[in-house]
Short mmCIF file of C-alpha atoms in Angstrom, two decimals:
data_model
loop_
_atom_site.label_atom_id
_atom_site.label_comp_id
_atom_site.label_asym_id
_atom_site.label_seq_id
_atom_site.Cartn_x
_atom_site.Cartn_y
_atom_site.Cartn_z
CA MET A 1 14.35 -0.40 45.37
CA LYS A 2 11.49 -0.82 47.82
CA GLY A 3 8.38 -2.75 46.94
CA VAL A 4 7.74 -6.46 46.61
CA GLY A 5 9.76 -8.37 49.17
CA SER A 6 10.28 -5.36 51.43
CA ILE A 7 9.85 -5.73 55.18
CA SER A 8 8.22 -3.48 57.74
CA ILE A 9 9.71 -1.70 60.73
CA LEU A 10 8.01 -4.25 63.00
CA HIS A 11 9.87 -7.04 61.20
CA VAL A 12 13.13 -5.16 61.81
CA VAL A 13 12.36 -4.96 65.53
CA PHE A 14 11.63 -8.69 65.62
CA LEU A 15 14.87 -9.42 63.78
CA ALA A 16 16.79 -7.33 66.31
CA MET A 17 15.23 -9.32 69.14
CA THR A 18 16.45 -12.59 67.65
CA VAL A 19 19.67 -11.71 65.83
CA ILE A 20 21.17 -9.32 68.39
CA GLY A 21 19.13 -10.64 71.31
CA LEU A 22 20.83 -14.05 71.10
CA LYS A 23 24.22 -12.40 71.43
CA ASN A 24 23.16 -10.17 74.34
CA HIS A 25 21.23 -12.97 76.01
CA VAL A 26 23.95 -15.61 75.75
CA THR A 27 27.33 -14.62 74.29
CA ILE A 28 28.22 -11.53 76.30
CA MET A 29 27.07 -12.83 79.69
CA PRO A 30 30.11 -14.93 80.77
CA PRO A 31 32.77 -12.23 80.14
CA LEU A 32 30.47 -9.50 81.52
CA LEU A 33 29.78 -11.43 84.73
CA GLU A 34 33.46 -12.29 85.05
CA THR A 35 34.45 -8.64 84.66
CA ALA A 36 31.81 -6.76 86.65
CA GLU A 37 30.26 -9.60 88.71
CA ARG A 38 27.53 -8.20 91.01
CA ASP A 39 27.44 -4.84 89.20
CA SER A 40 27.31 -6.25 85.67
CA TRP A 41 23.69 -5.16 85.29
CA LEU A 42 24.79 -1.57 85.95
CA SER A 43 27.17 -1.86 82.99
CA VAL A 44 24.17 -2.61 80.78
CA ILE A 45 22.27 0.46 82.03
CA PHE A 46 25.24 2.80 81.56
CA THR A 47 26.01 1.35 78.13
CA SER A 48 22.42 1.90 77.01
CA ILE A 49 22.62 5.56 78.07
CA LEU A 50 26.00 6.09 76.39
CA MET A 51 24.92 4.36 73.17
CA PHE A 52 21.73 6.39 72.80
CA PRO A 53 23.40 9.43 71.13
CA TRP A 54 25.13 7.04 68.70
CA LEU A 55 21.71 6.08 67.35
CA PHE A 56 21.39 9.53 65.78
CA LEU A 57 24.48 8.79 63.69
CA LEU A 58 22.66 5.77 62.27
CA VAL A 59 19.62 7.94 61.52
CA TYR A 60 21.86 10.53 59.82
CA ILE A 61 23.43 7.88 57.58
CA HIS A 62 20.01 6.43 56.85
CA ILE A 63 18.65 9.80 55.73
CA LYS A 64 21.70 10.98 53.77
CA SER A 65 21.99 7.70 51.88
CA ASN A 66 18.31 7.98 50.93
CA GLN A 67 17.83 4.29 51.80
CA GLU A 68 19.95 3.25 48.84
CA PRO A 69 21.82 -0.08 48.96
CA LEU A 70 25.27 0.46 50.43
CA LYS A 71 26.86 -1.26 47.43
CA ASP A 72 25.26 1.37 45.16
CA TRP A 73 25.61 4.43 47.40
CA LEU A 74 29.29 4.09 48.32
CA PRO A 75 30.68 3.93 44.74
CA GLN A 76 28.96 7.25 44.01
CA LYS A 77 30.69 8.87 46.99
CA ILE A 78 34.14 7.31 47.33
CA GLY A 79 34.68 5.56 44.00
CA LYS A 80 34.53 1.93 42.95
CA ILE A 81 37.90 0.86 44.42
CA GLY A 82 37.28 2.48 47.79
CA SER A 83 33.74 1.10 48.00
CA ASN A 84 34.93 -2.41 47.12
CA ILE A 85 37.50 -2.28 49.93
CA VAL A 86 34.84 -1.19 52.43
CA ILE A 87 32.20 -3.67 51.26
CA TYR A 88 34.54 -6.68 51.19
CA THR A 89 35.93 -5.74 54.61
CA ILE A 90 32.40 -5.63 56.02
CA ALA A 91 31.52 -8.92 54.34
CA ILE A 92 34.59 -10.75 55.71
CA PHE A 93 33.99 -9.40 59.21
CA LEU A 94 30.34 -10.45 59.13
CA ILE A 95 31.32 -13.98 58.11
CA ILE A 96 33.73 -14.11 61.05
CA ILE A 97 30.99 -12.93 63.43
CA ALA A 98 28.65 -15.64 62.10
CA ALA A 99 31.42 -18.24 62.50
CA PHE A 100 31.94 -17.33 66.16
CA THR A 101 28.20 -17.67 66.79
CA MET A 102 28.12 -21.02 65.04
CA ILE A 103 31.09 -22.49 66.93
CA GLU A 104 29.89 -21.23 70.31
CA THR A 105 26.54 -22.91 69.70
CA LEU A 106 28.12 -26.19 68.59
CA GLN A 107 30.39 -26.20 71.65
CA TRP A 108 27.33 -25.80 73.86
CA VAL A 109 25.48 -28.57 71.98
CA ASN A 110 28.50 -30.86 72.29
CA THR A 111 28.96 -30.09 75.98
CA THR A 112 25.35 -30.38 77.11
CA PHE A 113 23.29 -32.96 75.22
CA LEU A 114 25.32 -34.39 72.29
CA PRO A 115 28.74 -35.10 73.84
CA LYS A 116 29.53 -38.10 71.62
CA THR A 117 28.46 -36.58 68.31
CA PRO A 118 31.42 -35.38 66.19
CA ARG A 119 31.40 -31.62 65.89
CA LEU A 120 32.32 -31.82 62.22
CA ILE A 121 29.00 -33.54 61.50
CA LEU A 122 27.11 -30.98 63.56
CA LEU A 123 28.90 -28.17 61.74
CA ALA A 124 28.13 -29.59 58.30
CA ILE A 125 24.44 -30.08 59.09
CA TYR A 126 24.00 -26.63 60.60
CA VAL A 127 25.91 -24.85 57.83
CA VAL A 128 23.70 -26.52 55.21
CA LEU A 129 20.53 -25.49 57.09
CA CYS A 130 21.69 -21.88 57.45
CA ILE A 131 22.75 -21.60 53.80
CA LEU A 132 19.39 -22.99 52.70
CA LEU A 133 17.81 -20.11 54.62
CA VAL A 134 20.20 -17.63 53.01
CA THR A 135 19.25 -18.80 49.52
CA THR A 136 15.61 -17.82 50.07
CA SER A 137 14.86 -14.14 50.64
CA LEU A 138 14.78 -11.56 53.41
CA GLN A 139 11.00 -11.82 53.53
CA THR A 140 11.25 -15.58 54.12
CA ILE A 141 13.79 -15.01 56.90
CA VAL A 142 11.54 -12.54 58.73
CA ILE A 143 8.51 -14.85 58.39
CA VAL A 144 10.45 -17.78 59.84
CA ASN A 145 11.74 -15.45 62.55
CA VAL A 146 8.23 -14.37 63.58
CA PHE A 147 7.16 -17.98 64.05
CA VAL A 148 10.19 -19.08 66.07
CA LEU A 149 10.42 -15.84 68.07
CA LEU A 150 6.95 -16.28 69.55
CA ALA A 151 7.94 -19.52 71.30
CA VAL A 152 11.34 -18.09 72.29
CA VAL A 153 9.69 -15.13 74.04
CA VAL A 154 7.10 -17.34 75.76
CA PHE A 155 9.80 -19.70 77.05
CA GLY A 156 11.88 -16.72 78.21
CA PHE A 157 9.07 -15.31 80.32
CA PHE A 158 8.29 -18.82 81.54
CA VAL A 159 11.77 -19.40 82.97
CA ALA A 160 11.91 -15.89 84.42
CA PHE A 161 8.63 -16.16 86.33
CA THR A 162 9.04 -19.82 87.32
CA ASN A 163 12.40 -19.10 88.94
CA LEU A 164 11.03 -16.25 91.07
CA GLN A 165 10.78 -18.83 93.85
CA VAL A 166 14.57 -19.20 94.00
CA LYS A 167 15.64 -15.60 93.33
CA ASP A 168 17.16 -13.45 96.05
CA TYR A 169 17.29 -9.83 94.92
CA ASP A 170 19.34 -8.87 97.97
CA LEU A 171 22.27 -10.40 96.09
CA LEU A 172 22.24 -7.37 93.78
CA ARG A 173 23.53 -5.25 96.66
CA PRO A 174 25.79 -3.57 97.61
CA PHE A 175 25.94 -1.43 94.47
CA PHE A 176 29.41 -0.58 93.15
CA GLU A 177 30.89 -3.18 95.47
CA HIS A 178 34.35 -2.78 93.92
CA GLY A 179 33.96 0.81 92.77
CA PHE A 180 33.32 2.10 89.26
CA THR A 181 36.25 0.38 87.55
CA PRO A 182 34.62 -3.07 86.98
CA VAL A 183 31.43 -1.41 85.74
CA LEU A 184 33.40 0.70 83.25
CA GLN A 185 35.43 -2.30 82.12
CA GLY A 186 32.20 -4.17 81.47
CA LEU A 187 30.73 -1.49 79.18
CA VAL A 188 32.34 -2.91 76.05
CA PHE A 189 30.42 -6.20 76.21
CA PRO A 190 26.83 -4.92 75.95
CA ALA A 191 28.12 -2.21 73.59
CA SER A 192 29.32 -5.01 71.31
CA GLY A 193 25.75 -6.19 70.97
CA PHE A 194 24.10 -2.79 70.74
CA SER A 195 26.52 -1.70 68.00
CA GLU A 196 25.10 -4.43 65.74
CA LEU A 197 22.08 -2.21 65.17
CA ILE A 198 24.12 -0.82 62.28
CA LEU A 199 23.40 -4.10 60.46
CA PHE A 200 19.94 -2.81 59.61
CA LEU A 201 21.47 0.02 57.60
CA LEU A 202 22.95 -2.65 55.35
CA ILE A 203 19.44 -3.83 54.40
CA GLN A 204 17.78 -0.39 54.54
CA HIS A 205 16.81 -0.58 50.87
CA GLN A 206 14.54 -3.53 51.72
CA ILE A 207 12.69 -1.72 54.50
CA LYS A 208 9.36 -0.19 53.44
CA ASP A 209 9.40 2.92 55.62
CA ARG A 210 12.14 5.26 56.73
CA MET A 211 13.52 4.38 60.15
CA ARG A 212 13.25 7.11 62.78
CA TRP A 213 15.35 7.66 65.87
CA TYR A 214 12.65 6.24 68.10
CA HIS A 215 12.66 2.97 66.13
CA PHE A 216 16.33 2.53 66.97
CA ALA A 217 15.64 3.66 70.55
CA ILE A 218 12.91 1.03 70.93
CA MET A 219 15.28 -1.67 69.70
CA LEU A 220 17.98 -0.45 72.08
CA LEU A 221 15.54 -0.57 74.99
CA ILE A 222 14.37 -4.08 74.08
CA LEU A 223 17.95 -5.31 73.74
CA ALA A 224 18.83 -3.79 77.11
CA GLY A 225 15.92 -5.70 78.63
CA LEU A 226 16.99 -8.93 76.92
CA THR A 227 20.45 -8.45 78.40
CA MET A 228 19.28 -7.48 81.89
CA GLY A 229 16.85 -10.40 82.23
CA PRO A 230 19.24 -13.38 82.30
CA LEU A 231 21.97 -11.26 83.86
CA VAL A 232 19.93 -10.30 86.92
CA GLY A 233 18.50 -13.82 86.96
CA ALA A 234 21.97 -15.40 87.13
CA ILE A 235 23.08 -13.09 89.95
CA THR A 236 19.92 -13.51 92.04
CA GLU A 237 19.71 -17.28 91.51
CA PHE A 238 23.35 -18.33 91.82
CA GLY A 239 25.06 -15.36 93.44
CA PRO A 240 27.66 -13.17 91.68
CA ALA A 241 30.62 -15.41 92.49
CA GLU A 242 29.07 -18.61 91.16
CA ALA A 243 27.45 -16.88 88.17
CA SER A 244 30.81 -15.43 87.11
CA LYS A 245 32.29 -18.95 86.93
CA GLN A 246 29.55 -20.38 84.74
CA ARG A 247 30.14 -20.81 81.04
CA TYR A 248 26.46 -20.75 80.04
CA PRO A 249 24.60 -18.81 82.76
CA ALA A 250 21.39 -18.44 80.73
CA TYR A 251 21.27 -22.21 80.19
CA GLU A 252 22.05 -22.98 83.84
CA GLU A 253 18.98 -20.98 84.90
CA TRP A 254 16.81 -23.58 83.15
CA GLY A 255 18.21 -26.24 85.45
CA LEU A 256 16.41 -24.60 88.39
CA VAL A 257 12.97 -24.65 86.75
CA THR A 258 10.47 -26.79 88.63
CA ILE A 259 6.66 -26.82 88.70
CA GLY A 260 5.49 -28.35 91.94
CA ARG A 261 7.17 -31.52 93.13
CA TYR A 262 7.02 -33.64 90.01
CA VAL A 263 7.66 -31.41 86.98
CA GLU A 264 11.31 -30.52 86.38
CA HIS A 265 14.13 -31.00 83.87
CA LEU A 266 12.58 -28.52 81.47
CA ASP A 267 15.96 -27.31 80.25
CA PHE A 268 15.28 -29.02 76.89
CA LEU A 269 13.16 -25.94 76.07
CA SER A 270 16.33 -23.85 76.06
CA ILE A 271 17.63 -26.07 73.25
CA TYR A 272 14.87 -24.73 71.03
CA GLN A 273 15.65 -21.16 72.07
CA TRP A 274 19.36 -21.36 71.36
CA LEU A 275 19.27 -23.41 68.15
CA THR A 276 16.54 -21.31 66.51
CA GLY A 277 18.29 -18.12 67.60
CA THR A 278 21.54 -19.26 66.02
CA PHE A 279 19.70 -20.39 62.88
CA ILE A 280 18.15 -16.94 62.37
CA ARG A 281 21.25 -14.98 63.44
CA VAL A 282 23.70 -16.83 61.20
CA GLY A 283 21.24 -16.95 58.30
CA PHE A 284 20.48 -13.23 58.53
CA ILE A 285 24.13 -12.17 58.80
CA LEU A 286 25.13 -14.33 55.84
CA TYR A 287 22.16 -12.97 53.89
CA ILE A 288 23.53 -9.45 54.43
CA VAL A 289 26.86 -10.67 53.02
CA THR A 290 25.14 -12.05 49.91
CA ASP A 291 23.26 -8.77 49.48
CA LEU A 292 26.44 -6.70 49.82
CA LEU A 293 28.17 -8.86 47.22
CA GLY A 294 25.20 -8.88 44.84
CA MET A 295 24.51 -12.61 45.14
CA VAL A 296 20.88 -12.58 46.32
CA GLY A 297 18.90 -15.20 44.43
CA ASN A 298 21.99 -16.74 42.81
CA HIS A 299 22.06 -20.11 44.58
CA GLN A 300 25.15 -21.42 42.80
CA ARG A 301 27.29 -18.40 43.75
CA ILE A 302 26.00 -18.46 47.34
CA TRP A 303 27.04 -22.09 47.80
CA LYS A 304 30.38 -21.49 46.09
CA PHE A 305 31.43 -18.14 47.52
CA ILE A 306 29.58 -18.01 50.87
CA ALA A 307 28.92 -21.57 52.10
CA PHE A 308 32.39 -23.01 51.55
CA PRO A 309 34.36 -19.99 52.87
CA PHE A 310 32.06 -19.88 55.90
CA PHE A 311 32.58 -23.60 56.55
CA PHE A 312 36.36 -23.32 56.30
CA ILE A 313 36.45 -20.26 58.58
CA CYS A 314 34.47 -22.25 61.16
CA LEU A 315 36.85 -25.23 60.98
CA PRO A 316 39.93 -23.68 62.67
CA LEU A 317 37.72 -22.10 65.34
CA MET A 318 36.19 -25.51 66.02
CA LEU A 319 39.64 -27.08 66.39
CA LEU A 320 40.70 -24.53 69.00
CA ASN A 321 40.83 -25.52 72.63
CA GLU A 322 37.57 -24.40 74.22
CA HIS A 323 39.37 -22.29 76.82
CA ILE A 324 41.36 -20.51 74.09
CA PHE A 325 38.15 -19.96 72.11
CA LEU A 326 36.46 -18.38 75.13
CA GLN A 327 39.46 -16.12 75.71
CA LEU A 328 39.54 -15.15 72.04
CA LYS A 329 35.82 -14.39 72.06
CA GLY A 330 35.70 -12.55 75.39
CA ASN A 331 38.97 -10.62 75.22
CA TYR A 332 39.16 -9.78 71.53
CA MET A 333 36.11 -10.59 69.38
CA LEU A 334 33.47 -8.78 71.43
CA ALA A 335 35.59 -5.65 71.84
CA GLY A 336 36.67 -5.88 68.21
CA THR A 337 33.04 -6.02 67.06
CA PHE A 338 32.17 -2.84 68.92
CA ILE A 339 35.27 -1.02 67.62
CA PHE A 340 34.65 -2.17 64.05
CA PHE A 341 30.99 -1.15 63.91
CA PHE A 342 31.61 2.11 65.75
CA LEU A 343 34.41 3.09 63.34
CA LEU A 344 32.25 2.00 60.41
CA SER A 345 29.46 4.30 61.59
CA ILE A 346 31.91 7.21 61.93
CA PHE A 347 33.29 6.52 58.45
CA LEU A 348 29.80 6.42 56.90
CA VAL A 349 28.85 9.65 58.69
CA ILE A 350 31.95 11.36 57.27
CA VAL A 351 31.15 10.06 53.77
CA ALA A 352 27.55 11.24 54.07
CA PHE A 353 28.60 14.65 55.42
CA MET A 354 31.32 15.28 52.83
CA SER A 355 29.11 14.17 49.95
CA GLY A 356 26.41 16.53 51.21
CA LYS A 357 28.84 19.44 51.22
CA LYS A 358 30.06 18.58 47.71
CA GLY A 359 26.46 18.45 46.51
CA LYS A 360 25.74 21.90 47.90
CA LYS A 361 28.97 23.31 46.45
CA SER A 362 28.29 21.95 42.95
CA LYS A 363 24.75 23.29 43.10
CA ALA A 364 26.04 26.72 44.11
CA ASP A 365 28.54 26.69 41.23
CA THR A 366 25.83 25.99 38.68
CA GLN A 367 23.80 28.91 40.03
CA ASP A 368 26.74 31.39 40.05
CA PRO A 369 25.75 34.25 37.66
CA GLU A 370 29.38 35.06 36.89
CA SER A 371 29.98 31.57 35.55
CA GLY A 372 27.29 31.93 32.87
CA ASP A 373 27.17 33.92 29.64
CA THR A 374 26.90 37.67 29.96
#
C-alpha cells in the first residue's frame, strides 16, 4: 500500500502540530482554565505523564495490523458486519469533531472581526474550501500544512517573546492552591487532545516508515508544549481569575502585543493562525473519513456523501446559543472525545491480541503430527 503518495514521519509530526495543536492551543484552554485556574498547567504535565504508557498501545496496534488500512484489516479479524459498524461509527464521530471545530472558529470570526457577516455565508465558504482540500490527496494536505505551519510557528514564538514584558510568573504560585481536586478534574481536557494521536493509525498505510514509540512520544511532548505555552501565558499575563473568564485566551494574548510606542494591534496575525489551523484540521479529519469509506479520489461521492452531511451537521450547532455551545463542548464533547478514542484503542488492542492468538493456534494445528497421515 505504501509508495507513491506516501508521507514521511516528519510530515506526521507536522500534521500533529497543526491538527491536534489547534485543539490544544485554543479549544481546551477555556474549560481547562475554568476548572483548574492557576494550576491548569499542572494538569497538562500530569496528563502527559499518564498518557505516555497509552502510546505503547498505539505502537502495538500499528505493529500487529502490519500498517494495513483499517478498512481492510478489520474485516479479516471481526468480519464485514462488525468492521462496518466500527468504521462507520468512527467516520460519524470524526465528522462531528470536525463540525465542532468549524463552528467554534466561525463563532470566533463572527465575534471578533466579522460581526455583521451572516454565519451561514461563512459556513458555506469555509466548507467548500475544506472539501476542496479533501478532494486532493494526503500528500497535498501535508505540503500545504508545511507552508502554513512555518508562519504559524513563527507568529507563536513572536507573541510569546514579545509579551515577556507583561508576564508575571509569580502568578503561577502558590502551587496546588485549591488542592489536587481541580488539577485532577482538569486532566480530561488535555487528554482529549492527546488521545487524537490515534488518528494517525487511521492513515498508517500511507506512512512510508513504521512509527516507533519515540515518534509518538515526540508528538506528545510537542503537543504538551503547545498546550503549556498559551496556558502559562494567559495566567502570567492576565492572572488566573481573569484568564478563566476569557472565552478566547490565546487570542486575547495578541491584544497585549506592542513593539515600542507606535507598533501595536498585531492581533490580525492570530487570524492567520486560527483560520489556517482550522483549514488543515477540518480538511485532514474529513480526508480520514473519505479514506475509511473508500472515497479517496472520487470527487462526486465526496461532495455527495461528505460535504453535504458535514454542512448539515454544522447547521444545528451554528444555530445553538453560544453559551449552550460552549457548555456542550466543554462539558461533553471534550470528555467524550477522550473516552471514544481511548475505548477505540482498547478495542483495537483486543482485536490485534485475539487475532494474534488465533494465528498462533491455527499454525500449531497445521503442525500437529497427530493430525496428519500416519
